[in-house]
PDB file of N, CA and C in Angstrom:
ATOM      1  N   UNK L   1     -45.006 -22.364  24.352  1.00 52.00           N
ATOM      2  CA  UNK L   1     -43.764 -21.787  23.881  1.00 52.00           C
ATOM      3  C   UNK L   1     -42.704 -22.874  23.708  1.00 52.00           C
ATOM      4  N   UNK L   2     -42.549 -23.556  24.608  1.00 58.00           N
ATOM      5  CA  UNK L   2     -41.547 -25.187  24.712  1.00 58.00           C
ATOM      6  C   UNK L   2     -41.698 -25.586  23.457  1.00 58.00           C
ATOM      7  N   UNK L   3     -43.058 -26.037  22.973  1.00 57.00           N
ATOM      8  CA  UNK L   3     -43.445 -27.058  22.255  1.00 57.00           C
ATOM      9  C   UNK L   3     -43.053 -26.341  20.875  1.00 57.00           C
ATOM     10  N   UNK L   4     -43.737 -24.942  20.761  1.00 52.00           N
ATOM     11  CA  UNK L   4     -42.602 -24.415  19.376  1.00 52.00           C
ATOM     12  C   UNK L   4     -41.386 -24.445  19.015  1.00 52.00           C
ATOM     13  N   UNK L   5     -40.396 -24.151  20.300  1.00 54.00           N
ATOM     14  CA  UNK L   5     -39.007 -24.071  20.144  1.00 54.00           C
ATOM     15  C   UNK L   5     -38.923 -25.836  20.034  1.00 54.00           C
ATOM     16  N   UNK L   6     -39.649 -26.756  20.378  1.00 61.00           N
ATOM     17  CA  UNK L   6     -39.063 -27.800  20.247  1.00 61.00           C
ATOM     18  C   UNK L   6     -39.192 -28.490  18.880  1.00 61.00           C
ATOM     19  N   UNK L   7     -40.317 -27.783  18.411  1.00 55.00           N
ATOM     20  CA  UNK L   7     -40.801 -28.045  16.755  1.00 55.00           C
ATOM     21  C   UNK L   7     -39.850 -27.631  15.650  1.00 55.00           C
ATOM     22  N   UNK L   8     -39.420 -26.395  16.250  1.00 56.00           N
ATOM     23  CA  UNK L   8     -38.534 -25.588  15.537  1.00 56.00           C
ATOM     24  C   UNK L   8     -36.926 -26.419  15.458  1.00 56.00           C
ATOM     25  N   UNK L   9     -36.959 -26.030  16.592  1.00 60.00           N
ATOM     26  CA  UNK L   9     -35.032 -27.584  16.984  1.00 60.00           C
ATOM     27  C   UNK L   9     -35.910 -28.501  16.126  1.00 60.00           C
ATOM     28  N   UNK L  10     -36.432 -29.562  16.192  1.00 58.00           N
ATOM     29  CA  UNK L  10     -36.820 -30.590  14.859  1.00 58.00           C
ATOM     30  C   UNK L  10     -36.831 -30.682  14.063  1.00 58.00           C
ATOM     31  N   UNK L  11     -37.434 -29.497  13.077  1.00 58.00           N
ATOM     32  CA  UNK L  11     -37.574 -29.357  11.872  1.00 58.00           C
ATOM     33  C   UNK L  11     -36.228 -29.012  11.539  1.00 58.00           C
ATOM     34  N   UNK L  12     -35.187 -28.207  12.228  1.00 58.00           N
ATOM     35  CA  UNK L  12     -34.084 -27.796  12.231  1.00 58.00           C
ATOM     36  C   UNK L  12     -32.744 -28.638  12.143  1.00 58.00           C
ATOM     37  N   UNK L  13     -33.803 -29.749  12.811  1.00 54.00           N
ATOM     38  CA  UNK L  13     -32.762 -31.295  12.754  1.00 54.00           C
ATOM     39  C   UNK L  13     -32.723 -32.021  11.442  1.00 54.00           C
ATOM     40  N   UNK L  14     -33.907 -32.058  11.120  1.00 57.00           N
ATOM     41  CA  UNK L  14     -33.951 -32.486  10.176  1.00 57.00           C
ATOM     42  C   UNK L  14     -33.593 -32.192   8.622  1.00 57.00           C
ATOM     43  N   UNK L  15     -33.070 -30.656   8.783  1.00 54.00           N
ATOM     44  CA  UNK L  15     -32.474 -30.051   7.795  1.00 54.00           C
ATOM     45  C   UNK L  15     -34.047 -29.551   6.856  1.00 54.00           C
ATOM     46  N   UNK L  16     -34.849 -29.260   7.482  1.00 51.00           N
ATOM     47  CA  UNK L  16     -35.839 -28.491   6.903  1.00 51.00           C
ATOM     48  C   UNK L  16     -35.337 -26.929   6.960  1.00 51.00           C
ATOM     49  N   UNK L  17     -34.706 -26.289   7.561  1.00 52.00           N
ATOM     50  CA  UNK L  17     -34.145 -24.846   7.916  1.00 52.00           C
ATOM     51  C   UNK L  17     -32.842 -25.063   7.528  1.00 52.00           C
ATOM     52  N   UNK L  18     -31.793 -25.985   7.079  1.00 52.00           N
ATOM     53  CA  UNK L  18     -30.778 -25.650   6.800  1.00 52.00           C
ATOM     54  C   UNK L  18     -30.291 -25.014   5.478  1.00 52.00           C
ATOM     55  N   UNK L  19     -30.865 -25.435   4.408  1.00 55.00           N
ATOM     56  CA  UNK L  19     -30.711 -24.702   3.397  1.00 55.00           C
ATOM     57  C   UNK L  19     -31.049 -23.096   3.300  1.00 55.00           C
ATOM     58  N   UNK L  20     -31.494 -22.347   3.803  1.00 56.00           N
ATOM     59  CA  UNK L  20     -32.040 -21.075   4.478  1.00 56.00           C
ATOM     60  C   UNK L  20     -30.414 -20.930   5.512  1.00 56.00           C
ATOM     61  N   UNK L  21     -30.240 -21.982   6.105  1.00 54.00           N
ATOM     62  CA  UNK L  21     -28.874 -21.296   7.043  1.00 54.00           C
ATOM     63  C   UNK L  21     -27.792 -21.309   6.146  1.00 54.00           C
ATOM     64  N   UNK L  22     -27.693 -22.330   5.229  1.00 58.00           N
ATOM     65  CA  UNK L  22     -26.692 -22.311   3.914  1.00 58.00           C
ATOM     66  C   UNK L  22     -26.476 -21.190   3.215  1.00 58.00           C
ATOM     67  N   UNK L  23     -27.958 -20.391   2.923  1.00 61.00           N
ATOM     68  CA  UNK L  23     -27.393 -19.491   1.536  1.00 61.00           C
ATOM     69  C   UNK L  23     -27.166 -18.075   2.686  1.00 61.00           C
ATOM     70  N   UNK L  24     -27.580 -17.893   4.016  1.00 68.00           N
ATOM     71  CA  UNK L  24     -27.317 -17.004   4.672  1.00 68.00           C
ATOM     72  C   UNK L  24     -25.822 -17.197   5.144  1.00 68.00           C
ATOM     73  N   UNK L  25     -25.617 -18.329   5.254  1.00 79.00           N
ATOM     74  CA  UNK L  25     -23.762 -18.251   5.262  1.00 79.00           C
ATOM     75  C   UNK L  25     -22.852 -18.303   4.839  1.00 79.00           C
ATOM     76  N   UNK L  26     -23.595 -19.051   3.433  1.00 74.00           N
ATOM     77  CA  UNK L  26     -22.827 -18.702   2.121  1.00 74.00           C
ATOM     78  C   UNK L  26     -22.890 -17.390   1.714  1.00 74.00           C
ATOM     79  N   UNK L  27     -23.992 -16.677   1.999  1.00 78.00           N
ATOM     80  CA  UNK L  27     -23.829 -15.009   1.535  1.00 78.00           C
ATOM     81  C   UNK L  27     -23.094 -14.268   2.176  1.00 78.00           C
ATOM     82  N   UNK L  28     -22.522 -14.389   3.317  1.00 82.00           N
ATOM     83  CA  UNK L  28     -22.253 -14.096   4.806  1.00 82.00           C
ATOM     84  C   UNK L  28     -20.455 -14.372   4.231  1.00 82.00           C
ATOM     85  N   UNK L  29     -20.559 -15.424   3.620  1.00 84.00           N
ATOM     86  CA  UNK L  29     -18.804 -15.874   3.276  1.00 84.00           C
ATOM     87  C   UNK L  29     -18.926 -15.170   2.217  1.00 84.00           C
ATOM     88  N   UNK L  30     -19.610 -14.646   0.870  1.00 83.00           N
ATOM     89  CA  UNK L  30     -18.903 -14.210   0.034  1.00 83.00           C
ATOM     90  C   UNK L  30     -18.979 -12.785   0.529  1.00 83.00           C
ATOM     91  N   UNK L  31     -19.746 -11.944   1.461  1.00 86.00           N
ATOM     92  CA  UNK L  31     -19.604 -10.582   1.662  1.00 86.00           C
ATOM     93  C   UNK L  31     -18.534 -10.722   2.005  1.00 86.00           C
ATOM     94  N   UNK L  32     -17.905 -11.278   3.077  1.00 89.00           N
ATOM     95  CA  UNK L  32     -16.510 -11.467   4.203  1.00 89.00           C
ATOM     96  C   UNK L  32     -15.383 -11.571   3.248  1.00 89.00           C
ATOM     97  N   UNK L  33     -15.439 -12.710   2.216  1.00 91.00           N
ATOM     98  CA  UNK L  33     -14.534 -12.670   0.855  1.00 91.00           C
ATOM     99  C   UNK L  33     -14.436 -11.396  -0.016  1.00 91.00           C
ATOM    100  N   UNK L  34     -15.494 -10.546  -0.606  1.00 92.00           N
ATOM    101  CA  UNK L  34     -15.436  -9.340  -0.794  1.00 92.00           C
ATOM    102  C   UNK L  34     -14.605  -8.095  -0.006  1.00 92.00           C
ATOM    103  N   UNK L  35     -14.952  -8.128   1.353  1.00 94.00           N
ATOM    104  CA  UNK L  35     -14.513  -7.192   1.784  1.00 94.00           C
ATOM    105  C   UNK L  35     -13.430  -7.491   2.338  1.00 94.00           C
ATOM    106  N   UNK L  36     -12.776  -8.488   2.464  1.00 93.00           N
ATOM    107  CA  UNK L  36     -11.057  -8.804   2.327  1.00 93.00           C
ATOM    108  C   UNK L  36     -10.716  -8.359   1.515  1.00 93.00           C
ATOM    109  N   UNK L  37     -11.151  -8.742   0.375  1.00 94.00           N
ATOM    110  CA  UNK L  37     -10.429  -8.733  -1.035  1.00 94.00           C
ATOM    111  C   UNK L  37     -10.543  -6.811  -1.700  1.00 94.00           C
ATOM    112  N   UNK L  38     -10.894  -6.571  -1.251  1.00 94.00           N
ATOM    113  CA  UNK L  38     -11.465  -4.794  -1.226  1.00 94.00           C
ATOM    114  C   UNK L  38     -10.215  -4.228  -0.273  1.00 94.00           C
ATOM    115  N   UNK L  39     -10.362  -4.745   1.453  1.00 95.00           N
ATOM    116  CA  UNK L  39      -9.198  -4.177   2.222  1.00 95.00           C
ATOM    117  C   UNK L  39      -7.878  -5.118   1.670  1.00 95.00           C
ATOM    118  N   UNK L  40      -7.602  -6.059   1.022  1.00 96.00           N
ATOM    119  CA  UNK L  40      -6.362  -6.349  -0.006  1.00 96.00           C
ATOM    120  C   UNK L  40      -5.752  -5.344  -0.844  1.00 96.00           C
ATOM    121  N   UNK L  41      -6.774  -4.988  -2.124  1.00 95.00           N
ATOM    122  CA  UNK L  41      -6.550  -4.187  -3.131  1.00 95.00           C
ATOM    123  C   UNK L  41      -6.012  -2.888  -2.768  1.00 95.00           C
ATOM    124  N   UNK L  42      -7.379  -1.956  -1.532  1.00 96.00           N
ATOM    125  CA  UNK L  42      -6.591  -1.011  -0.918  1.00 96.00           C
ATOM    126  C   UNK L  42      -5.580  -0.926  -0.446  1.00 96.00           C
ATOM    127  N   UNK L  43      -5.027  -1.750   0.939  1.00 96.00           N
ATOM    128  CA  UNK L  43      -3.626  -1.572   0.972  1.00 96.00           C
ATOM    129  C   UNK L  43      -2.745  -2.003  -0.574  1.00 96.00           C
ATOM    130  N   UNK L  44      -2.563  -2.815  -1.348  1.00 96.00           N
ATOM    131  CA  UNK L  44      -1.657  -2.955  -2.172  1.00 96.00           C
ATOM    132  C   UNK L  44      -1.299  -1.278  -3.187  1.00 96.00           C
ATOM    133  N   UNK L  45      -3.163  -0.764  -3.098  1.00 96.00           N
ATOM    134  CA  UNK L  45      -2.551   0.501  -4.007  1.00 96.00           C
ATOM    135  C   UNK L  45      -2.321   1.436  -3.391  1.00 96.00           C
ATOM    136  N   UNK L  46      -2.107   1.561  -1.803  1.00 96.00           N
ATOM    137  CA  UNK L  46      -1.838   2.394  -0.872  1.00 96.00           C
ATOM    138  C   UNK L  46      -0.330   2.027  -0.869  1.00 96.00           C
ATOM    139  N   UNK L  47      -0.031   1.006  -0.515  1.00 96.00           N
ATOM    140  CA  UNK L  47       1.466   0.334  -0.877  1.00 96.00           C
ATOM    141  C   UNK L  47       2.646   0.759  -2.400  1.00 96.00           C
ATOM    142  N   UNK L  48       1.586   0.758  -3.168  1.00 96.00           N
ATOM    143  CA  UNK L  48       2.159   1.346  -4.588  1.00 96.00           C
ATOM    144  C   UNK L  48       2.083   2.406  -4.678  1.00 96.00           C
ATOM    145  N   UNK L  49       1.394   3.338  -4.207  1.00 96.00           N
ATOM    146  CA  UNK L  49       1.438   4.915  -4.116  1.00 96.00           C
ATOM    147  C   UNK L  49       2.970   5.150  -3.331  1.00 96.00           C
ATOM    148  N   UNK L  50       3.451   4.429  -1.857  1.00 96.00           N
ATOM    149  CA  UNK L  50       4.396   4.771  -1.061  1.00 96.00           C
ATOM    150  C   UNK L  50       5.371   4.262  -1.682  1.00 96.00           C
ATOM    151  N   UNK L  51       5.387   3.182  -2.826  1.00 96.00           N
ATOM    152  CA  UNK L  51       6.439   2.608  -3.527  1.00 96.00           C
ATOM    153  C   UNK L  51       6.974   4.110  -4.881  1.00 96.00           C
ATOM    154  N   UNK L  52       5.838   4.108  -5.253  1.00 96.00           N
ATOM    155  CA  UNK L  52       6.557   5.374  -6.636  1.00 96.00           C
ATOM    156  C   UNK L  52       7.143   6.671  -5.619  1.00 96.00           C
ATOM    157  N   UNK L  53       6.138   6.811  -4.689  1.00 97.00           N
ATOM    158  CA  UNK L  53       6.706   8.259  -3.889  1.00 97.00           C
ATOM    159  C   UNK L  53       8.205   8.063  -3.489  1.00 97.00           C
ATOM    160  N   UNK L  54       8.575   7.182  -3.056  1.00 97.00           N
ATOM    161  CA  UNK L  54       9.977   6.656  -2.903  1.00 97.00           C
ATOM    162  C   UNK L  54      10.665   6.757  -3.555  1.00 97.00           C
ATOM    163  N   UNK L  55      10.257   6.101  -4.673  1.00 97.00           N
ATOM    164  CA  UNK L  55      11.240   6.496  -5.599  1.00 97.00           C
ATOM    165  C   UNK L  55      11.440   7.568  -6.466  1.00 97.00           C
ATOM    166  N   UNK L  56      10.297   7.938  -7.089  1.00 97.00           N
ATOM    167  CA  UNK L  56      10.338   9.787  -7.268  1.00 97.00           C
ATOM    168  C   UNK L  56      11.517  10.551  -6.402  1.00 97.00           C
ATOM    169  N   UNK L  57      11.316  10.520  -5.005  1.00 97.00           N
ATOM    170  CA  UNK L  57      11.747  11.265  -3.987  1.00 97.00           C
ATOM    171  C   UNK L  57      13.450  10.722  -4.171  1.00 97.00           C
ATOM    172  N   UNK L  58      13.802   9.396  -4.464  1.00 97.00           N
ATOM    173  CA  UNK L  58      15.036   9.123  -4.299  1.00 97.00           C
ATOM    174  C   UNK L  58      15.597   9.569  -5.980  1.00 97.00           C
ATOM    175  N   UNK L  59      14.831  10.013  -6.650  1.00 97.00           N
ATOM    176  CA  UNK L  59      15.854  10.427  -8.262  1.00 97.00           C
ATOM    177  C   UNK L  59      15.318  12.133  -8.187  1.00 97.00           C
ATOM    178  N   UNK L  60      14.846  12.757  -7.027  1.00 97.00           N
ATOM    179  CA  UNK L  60      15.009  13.944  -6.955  1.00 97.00           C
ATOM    180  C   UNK L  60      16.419  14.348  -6.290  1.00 97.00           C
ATOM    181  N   UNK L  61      16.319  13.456  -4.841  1.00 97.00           N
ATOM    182  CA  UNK L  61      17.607  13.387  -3.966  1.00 97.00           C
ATOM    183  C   UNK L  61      18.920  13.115  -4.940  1.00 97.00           C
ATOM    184  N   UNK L  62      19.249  12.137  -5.839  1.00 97.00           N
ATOM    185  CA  UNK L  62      20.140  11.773  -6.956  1.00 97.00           C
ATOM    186  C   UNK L  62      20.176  13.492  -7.767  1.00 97.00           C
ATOM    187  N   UNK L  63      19.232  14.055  -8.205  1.00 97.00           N
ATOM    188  CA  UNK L  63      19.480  15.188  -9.018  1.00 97.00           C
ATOM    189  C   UNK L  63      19.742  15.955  -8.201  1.00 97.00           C
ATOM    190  N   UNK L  64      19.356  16.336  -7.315  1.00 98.00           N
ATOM    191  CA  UNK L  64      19.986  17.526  -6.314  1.00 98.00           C
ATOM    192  C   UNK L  64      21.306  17.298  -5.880  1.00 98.00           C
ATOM    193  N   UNK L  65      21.658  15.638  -5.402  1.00 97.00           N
ATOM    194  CA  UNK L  65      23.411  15.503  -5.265  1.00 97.00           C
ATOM    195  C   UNK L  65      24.045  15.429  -6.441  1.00 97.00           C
ATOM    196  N   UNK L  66      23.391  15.739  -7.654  1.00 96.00           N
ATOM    197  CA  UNK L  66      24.369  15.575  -8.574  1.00 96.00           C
ATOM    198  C   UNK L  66      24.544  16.951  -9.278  1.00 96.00           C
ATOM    199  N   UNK L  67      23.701  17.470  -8.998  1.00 97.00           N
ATOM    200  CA  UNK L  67      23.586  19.335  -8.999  1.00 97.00           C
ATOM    201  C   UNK L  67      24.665  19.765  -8.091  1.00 97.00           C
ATOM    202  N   UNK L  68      24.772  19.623  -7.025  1.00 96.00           N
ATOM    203  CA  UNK L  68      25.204  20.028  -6.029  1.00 96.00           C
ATOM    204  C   UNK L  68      26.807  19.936  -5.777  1.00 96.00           C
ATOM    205  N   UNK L  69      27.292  18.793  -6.553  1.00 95.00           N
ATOM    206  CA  UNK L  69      28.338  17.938  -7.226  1.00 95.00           C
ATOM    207  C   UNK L  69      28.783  18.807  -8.524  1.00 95.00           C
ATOM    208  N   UNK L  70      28.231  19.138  -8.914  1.00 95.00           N
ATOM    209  CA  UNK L  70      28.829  20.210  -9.946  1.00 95.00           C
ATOM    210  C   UNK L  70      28.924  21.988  -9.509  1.00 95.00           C
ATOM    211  N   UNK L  71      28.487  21.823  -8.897  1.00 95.00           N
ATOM    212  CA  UNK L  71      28.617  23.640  -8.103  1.00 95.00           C
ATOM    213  C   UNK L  71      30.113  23.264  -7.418  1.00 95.00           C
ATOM    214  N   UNK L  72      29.821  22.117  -6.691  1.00 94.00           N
ATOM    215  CA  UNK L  72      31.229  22.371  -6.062  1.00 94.00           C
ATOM    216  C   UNK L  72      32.540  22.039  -6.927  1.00 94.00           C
ATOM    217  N   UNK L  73      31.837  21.204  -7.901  1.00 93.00           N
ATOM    218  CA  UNK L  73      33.684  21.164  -8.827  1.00 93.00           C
ATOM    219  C   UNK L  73      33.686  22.294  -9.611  1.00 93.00           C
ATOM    220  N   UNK L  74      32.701  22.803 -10.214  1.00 92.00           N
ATOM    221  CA  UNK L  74      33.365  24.323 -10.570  1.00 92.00           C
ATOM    222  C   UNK L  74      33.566  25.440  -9.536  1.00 92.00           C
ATOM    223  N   UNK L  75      33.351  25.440  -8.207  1.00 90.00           N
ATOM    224  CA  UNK L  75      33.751  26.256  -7.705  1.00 90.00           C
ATOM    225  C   UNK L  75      35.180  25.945  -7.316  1.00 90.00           C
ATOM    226  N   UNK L  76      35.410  24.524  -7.281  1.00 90.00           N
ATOM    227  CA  UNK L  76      36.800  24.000  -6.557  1.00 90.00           C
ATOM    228  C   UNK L  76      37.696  24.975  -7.593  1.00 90.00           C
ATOM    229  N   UNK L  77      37.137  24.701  -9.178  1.00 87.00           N
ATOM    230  CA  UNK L  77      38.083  24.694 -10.333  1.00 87.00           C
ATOM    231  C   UNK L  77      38.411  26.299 -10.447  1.00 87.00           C
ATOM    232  N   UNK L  78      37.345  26.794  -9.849  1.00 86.00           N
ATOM    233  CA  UNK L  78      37.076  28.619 -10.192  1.00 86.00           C
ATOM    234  C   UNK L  78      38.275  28.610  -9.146  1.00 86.00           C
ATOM    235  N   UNK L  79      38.552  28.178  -7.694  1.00 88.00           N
ATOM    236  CA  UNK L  79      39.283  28.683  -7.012  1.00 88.00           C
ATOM    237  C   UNK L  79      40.603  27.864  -7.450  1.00 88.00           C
ATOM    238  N   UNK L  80      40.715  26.668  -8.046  1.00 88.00           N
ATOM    239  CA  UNK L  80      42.331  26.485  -8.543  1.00 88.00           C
ATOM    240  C   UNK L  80      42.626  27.422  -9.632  1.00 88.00           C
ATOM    241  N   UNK L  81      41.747  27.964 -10.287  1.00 89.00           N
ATOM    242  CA  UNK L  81      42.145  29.116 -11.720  1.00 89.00           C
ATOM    243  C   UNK L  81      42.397  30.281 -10.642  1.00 89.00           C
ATOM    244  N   UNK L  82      41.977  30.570  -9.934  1.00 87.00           N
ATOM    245  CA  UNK L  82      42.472  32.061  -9.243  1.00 87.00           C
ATOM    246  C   UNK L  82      43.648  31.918  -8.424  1.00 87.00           C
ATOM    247  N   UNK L  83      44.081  30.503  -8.046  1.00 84.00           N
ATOM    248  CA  UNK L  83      45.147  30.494  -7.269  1.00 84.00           C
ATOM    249  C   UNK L  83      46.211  30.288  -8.709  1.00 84.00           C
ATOM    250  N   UNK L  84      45.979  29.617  -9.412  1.00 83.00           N
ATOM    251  CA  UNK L  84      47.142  29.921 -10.568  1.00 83.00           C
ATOM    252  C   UNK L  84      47.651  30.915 -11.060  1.00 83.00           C
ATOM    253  N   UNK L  85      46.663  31.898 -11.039  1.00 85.00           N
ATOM    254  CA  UNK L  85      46.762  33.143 -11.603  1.00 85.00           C
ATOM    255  C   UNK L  85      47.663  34.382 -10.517  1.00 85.00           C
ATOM    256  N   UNK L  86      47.074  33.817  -9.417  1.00 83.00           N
ATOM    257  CA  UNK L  86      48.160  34.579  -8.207  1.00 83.00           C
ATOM    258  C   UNK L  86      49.368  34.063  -8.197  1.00 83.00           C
ATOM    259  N   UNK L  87      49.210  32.917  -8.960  1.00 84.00           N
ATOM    260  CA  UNK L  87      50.590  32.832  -8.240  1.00 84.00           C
ATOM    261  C   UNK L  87      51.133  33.282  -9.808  1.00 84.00           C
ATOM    262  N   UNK L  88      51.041  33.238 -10.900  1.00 83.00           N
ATOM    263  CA  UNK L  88      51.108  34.018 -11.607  1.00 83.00           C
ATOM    264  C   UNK L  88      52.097  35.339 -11.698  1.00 83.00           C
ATOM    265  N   UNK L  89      51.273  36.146 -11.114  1.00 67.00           N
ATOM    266  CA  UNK L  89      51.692  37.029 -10.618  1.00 67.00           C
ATOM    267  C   UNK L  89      53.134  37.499 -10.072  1.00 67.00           C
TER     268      UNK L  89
END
């Protein structure tokens, strides 16, 4: 058993097995590069989904205060026309 593992470490030294450890760690780096670049993309379009929702949500908020902004100046105006009119009177 020695004498294999020691054949093996040798040949291993000698770079008879390294090219075999090369393309397994070169394959090993481009999976690892892939699947960065995969959990990259996802967050960025997870990121851009929370970016439009934002802003959608902030030109709904803008139309509702600006809705809301006109109820009250015609109601202000409805109640300065009824106080004119009393006093009118």
């Amino acid at each position: 058993m020695e004498l294999v593992l020691d054949l093996v470490a040798r040949d291993f030294v000698r770079g008879n097995y390294s090219s075999e450890l090369r393309s397994d760690t070169v394959a090993d780096q481009i999976g690892s590069e892939r699947e960065k670049t995969r959990r990259e993309d996802q967050l960025r379009a997870e990121s851009d989904v929370k970016r439009r929702s934002a802003q959608i949500w902030i030109r709904c908020e803008e139309k509702i205060s600006s809705e809301l902004d006109k109820l009250r100046r015609a109601k202000s105006d409805l109640r300065s026309t009824e106080a004119k009119q009393r006093n009118q009177i």
